[in-house]
Tab-separated table of C-alpha atoms in Angstrom:
chain	number	residue	atom	x	y	z
A	1	PHE	CA	65.603	-50.920	9.585
A	2	GLN	CA	64.826	-49.358	6.200
A	3	ILE	CA	62.389	-46.893	7.777
A	4	SER	CA	64.954	-45.954	10.431
A	5	PHE	CA	67.608	-45.505	7.744
A	6	VAL	CA	65.328	-43.241	5.668
A	7	VAL	CA	64.396	-41.174	8.746
A	8	ILE	CA	68.055	-40.811	9.734
A	9	PHE	CA	68.965	-39.877	6.144
A	10	VAL	CA	66.203	-37.216	5.987
A	11	VAL	CA	67.204	-35.794	9.395
A	12	VAL	CA	70.889	-35.651	8.390
A	13	ALA	CA	69.960	-34.053	5.044
A	14	LEU	CA	67.817	-31.429	6.794
A	15	LEU	CA	70.614	-30.732	9.281
A	16	LEU	CA	73.129	-30.333	6.465
A	17	LEU	CA	70.718	-28.074	4.577
A	18	MET	CA	70.130	-25.920	7.652
A	19	ALA	CA	73.881	-25.770	8.336
A	20	ALA	CA	74.536	-24.723	4.724
A	21	ALA	CA	71.831	-22.040	4.931
A	22	TRP	CA	73.257	-20.776	8.233
A	23	VAL	CA	76.804	-20.620	6.829
A	24	GLY	CA	75.477	-18.891	3.691
A	25	MET	CA	73.678	-16.288	5.774
A	26	LEU	CA	76.807	-15.656	7.857
A	27	VAL	CA	78.925	-15.171	4.743
A	28	ALA	CA	76.254	-12.978	3.161
A	29	ASN	CA	76.069	-10.823	6.300
A	30	ARG	CA	79.846	-10.474	6.390
A	31	LEU	CA	79.771	-9.273	2.778
A	32	ALA	CA	76.576	-7.217	2.953
A	33	THR	CA	77.449	-5.175	6.069
A	34	PRO	CA	80.625	-3.517	4.707
A	35	ILE	CA	79.004	-3.046	1.286
A	36	SER	CA	75.996	-1.338	2.879
A	37	LEU	CA	78.410	0.890	4.815
A	38	LEU	CA	80.131	1.780	1.531
A	39	ILE	CA	76.765	2.596	-0.057
A	40	LYS	CA	75.789	4.828	2.873
A	41	ALA	CA	79.161	6.574	2.785
A	42	ALA	CA	78.785	7.170	-0.971
A	43	GLU	CA	75.349	8.701	-0.362
A	44	ASP	CA	76.819	10.959	2.344
A	45	ILE	CA	79.507	12.141	-0.079
A	46	THR	CA	76.902	12.945	-2.740
A	47	LYS	CA	75.173	15.111	-0.114
A	48	GLY	CA	78.411	17.059	0.425
A	49	ASP	CA	79.846	15.384	3.547
A	50	LEU	CA	83.422	14.686	2.475
A	51	SER	CA	84.581	13.864	6.001
A	52	VAL	CA	82.919	10.427	5.944
A	53	ARG	CA	85.255	7.406	6.027
A	54	VAL	CA	84.669	3.651	5.835
A	55	LYS	CA	86.268	1.335	8.380
A	56	ALA	CA	88.387	-1.291	6.634
A	57	ASN	CA	87.409	-4.924	7.288
A	58	ASP	CA	90.645	-6.848	7.795
A	59	LYS	CA	88.904	-10.224	7.467
A	60	LEU	CA	87.914	-9.708	3.819
A	61	GLU	CA	90.802	-8.638	1.630
A	62	GLU	CA	88.660	-7.460	-1.310
A	63	ILE	CA	86.375	-5.351	0.897
A	64	THR	CA	89.422	-3.958	2.725
A	65	THR	CA	90.998	-2.906	-0.579
A	66	LEU	CA	87.726	-1.354	-1.715
A	67	SER	CA	87.311	0.529	1.586
A	68	ARG	CA	90.845	1.916	1.432
A	69	ALA	CA	90.349	3.007	-2.180
A	70	PHE	CA	87.064	4.663	-1.201
A	71	ASN	CA	88.692	6.527	1.696
A	72	ALA	CA	91.557	7.663	-0.531
A	73	MET	CA	89.038	8.907	-3.101
A	74	ALA	CA	87.110	10.823	-0.402
A	75	VAL	CA	90.345	12.467	0.822
A	76	GLN	CA	91.320	13.419	-2.727
A	77	ILE	CA	87.876	14.885	-3.487
A	78	GLY	CA	88.005	16.851	-0.224
A	79	ASN	CA	91.454	18.244	-1.061
A	80	GLN	CA	90.350	19.178	-4.572
A	81	ARG	CA	87.228	20.916	-3.265
A	82	ASN	CA	89.281	22.885	-0.737
A	83	GLY	CA	91.697	23.835	-3.506
A	84	LEU	CA	88.860	25.001	-5.749
A	85	ILE	CA	87.339	27.036	-2.914
A	86	GLU	CA	90.703	28.734	-2.323
A	87	VAL	CA	91.218	29.424	-6.046
A	88	ASN	CA	87.690	30.864	-6.323
A	89	ARG	CA	88.360	33.072	-3.305
A	90	GLN	CA	91.566	34.374	-4.874
A	91	LEU	CA	89.831	34.955	-8.206
A	92	ASP	CA	87.029	36.821	-6.456
A	93	GLU	CA	89.560	39.031	-4.641
A	94	ARG	CA	91.400	39.753	-7.887
A	95	ARG	CA	88.131	40.549	-9.669
A	96	ARG	CA	87.119	42.994	-6.934
A	97	PHE	CA	90.604	44.557	-7.020
A	98	THR	CA	90.438	44.893	-10.821
A	99	GLU	CA	86.989	46.454	-10.655
A	100	THR	CA	88.168	48.885	-7.962
A	101	VAL	CA	91.212	49.884	-10.028
A	102	LEU	CA	89.133	50.298	-13.190
A	103	SER	CA	86.550	52.413	-11.403
A	104	GLY	CA	89.253	54.898	-10.419
A	105	VAL	CA	90.849	55.155	-13.862
A	106	THR	CA	89.931	58.221	-15.935
A	107	ALA	CA	90.492	56.396	-19.238
A	108	GLY	CA	87.741	54.254	-20.671
A	109	VAL	CA	88.410	50.516	-20.421
A	110	ILE	CA	86.292	47.752	-21.960
A	111	GLY	CA	87.008	44.038	-21.701
A	112	LEU	CA	85.799	41.906	-24.608
A	113	ASP	CA	85.586	38.146	-25.018
A	114	THR	CA	86.982	36.386	-28.094
A	115	SER	CA	83.801	37.039	-30.084
A	116	GLY	CA	83.881	40.798	-29.410
A	117	LYS	CA	81.165	40.881	-26.731
A	118	ILE	CA	81.406	43.305	-23.808
A	119	TYR	CA	81.977	41.676	-20.421
A	120	LEU	CA	83.816	44.277	-18.283
A	121	PRO	CA	83.372	48.028	-18.862
A	122	ASN	CA	84.395	50.705	-16.383
A	123	ARG	CA	82.440	53.856	-15.520
A	124	SER	CA	84.754	56.098	-17.519
A	125	ALA	CA	84.011	54.081	-20.664
A	126	SER	CA	80.275	54.653	-20.232
A	127	SER	CA	80.885	58.352	-19.595
A	128	LEU	CA	83.170	58.838	-22.619
A	129	LEU	CA	80.849	56.912	-24.963
A	130	LEU	CA	77.728	58.556	-23.504
A	131	THR	CA	76.215	55.068	-23.176
A	132	ASN	CA	75.432	52.927	-20.134
A	133	LEU	CA	77.687	49.967	-20.936
A	134	GLU	CA	76.706	48.082	-17.763
A	135	LYS	CA	73.346	47.410	-19.410
A	136	LYS	CA	75.083	46.318	-22.626
A	137	ILE	CA	77.182	43.513	-21.101
A	138	GLY	CA	76.943	40.497	-23.391
A	139	SER	CA	76.291	42.641	-26.467
A	140	LEU	CA	78.662	42.970	-29.411
A	141	LEU	CA	80.828	46.087	-29.213
A	142	SER	CA	80.429	46.597	-32.957
A	143	GLU	CA	76.678	47.022	-32.419
A	144	ILE	CA	76.966	49.346	-29.395
A	145	VAL	CA	79.878	51.434	-30.725
A	146	PRO	CA	79.900	50.906	-34.525
A	147	GLU	CA	82.633	53.546	-34.882
A	148	MET	CA	85.078	51.099	-33.249
A	149	ALA	CA	84.051	48.163	-35.454
A	150	PRO	CA	86.794	48.697	-38.110
A	151	LEU	CA	89.509	48.739	-35.436
A	152	LEU	CA	88.084	45.603	-33.823
A	153	THR	CA	87.940	43.840	-37.186
A	154	GLU	CA	91.548	44.801	-37.796
A	155	VAL	CA	92.787	43.492	-34.443
A	156	LEU	CA	90.833	40.264	-34.953
A	157	SER	CA	92.555	39.744	-38.290
A	158	GLN	CA	96.011	40.664	-36.934
A	159	LYS	CA	95.791	37.944	-34.232
A	160	GLY	CA	97.514	39.610	-31.315
A	161	LYS	CA	98.912	42.856	-32.701
A	162	MET	CA	97.911	46.029	-30.825
A	163	ILE	CA	95.925	48.531	-32.875
A	164	GLU	CA	95.476	52.215	-32.068
A	165	ASN	CA	93.779	55.061	-33.897
A	166	GLU	CA	91.441	58.013	-33.487
A	167	VAL	CA	87.709	57.412	-33.517
A	168	HIS	CA	85.046	60.105	-33.925
A	169	ILE	CA	81.765	59.440	-32.174
A	170	SER	CA	78.573	61.420	-32.007
A	171	ARG	CA	75.889	60.837	-29.354
A	172	ASN	CA	72.885	63.018	-28.574
A	173	GLY	CA	74.296	65.899	-30.635
A	174	GLU	CA	77.662	65.744	-28.839
A	175	ARG	CA	80.826	64.904	-30.793
A	176	ARG	CA	83.974	63.434	-29.300
A	177	VAL	CA	87.348	62.388	-30.655
A	178	LEU	CA	88.733	59.356	-28.856
A	179	HIS	CA	92.226	57.923	-29.010
A	180	VAL	CA	91.555	54.169	-28.990
A	181	ARG	CA	93.907	51.249	-28.339
A	182	ILE	CA	92.884	47.612	-28.727
A	183	ALA	CA	95.192	44.869	-27.442
A	184	SER	CA	94.785	41.104	-27.255
A	185	GLU	CA	94.592	39.371	-23.890
A	186	THR	CA	96.536	36.127	-24.109
A	187	LEU	CA	96.988	33.081	-21.912
A	188	ARG	CA	100.250	31.414	-22.921
A	189	THR	CA	99.805	31.536	-26.720
A	190	GLU	CA	96.006	31.492	-26.865
A	191	ILE	CA	93.973	34.692	-27.234
A	192	ILE	CA	91.275	34.727	-24.532
A	193	GLY	CA	89.870	38.224	-25.112
A	194	TYR	CA	90.584	41.840	-25.954
A	195	VAL	CA	91.072	45.014	-23.927
A	196	ILE	CA	90.042	48.395	-25.329
A	197	THR	CA	91.369	51.571	-23.710
A	198	PHE	CA	90.515	55.057	-24.897
A	199	ASP	CA	90.857	58.702	-23.875
A	200	ASP	CA	89.116	61.888	-24.958
């Protein structure tokens, strides 16, 4: 009787253990499958595929909430990327338009950043200054055209006021008198650069 009882007890214990393991594996699979889908979807998004979506699992409330949040995030990232692409396209069109307009202007025009470095010269500016300014992009204007340095220093100290004056330059034995205007380029109240225009 004791031996039978022990055998029955061991068999029942093994059955309970196997049942617990089986239930644990089922629960783990139910949790692991949607999580693995989320991981794969996240990897797809990092590769640039913003159209990927995760199917919500209605049986698990937490996973469902996470899936919906993930899908909403993917939609928002996709919308933001499309918006950035459109803004970049518009900026590129405006830049090309600006460059086209500047190339047809007879006056010299030079765009400077806030530190006084050249970033956008037109062909007339190079011609009037007898210097290839395209090769000087990123250089300080005061180093390339030292005759304009006092005016630039003045406009930097005035913080937004337009300055204009005559500047005498001499290059390769040729003298020129330029009428120079320097104005601040502002965005709202912040100065984001300077624009120099000049004529012979």
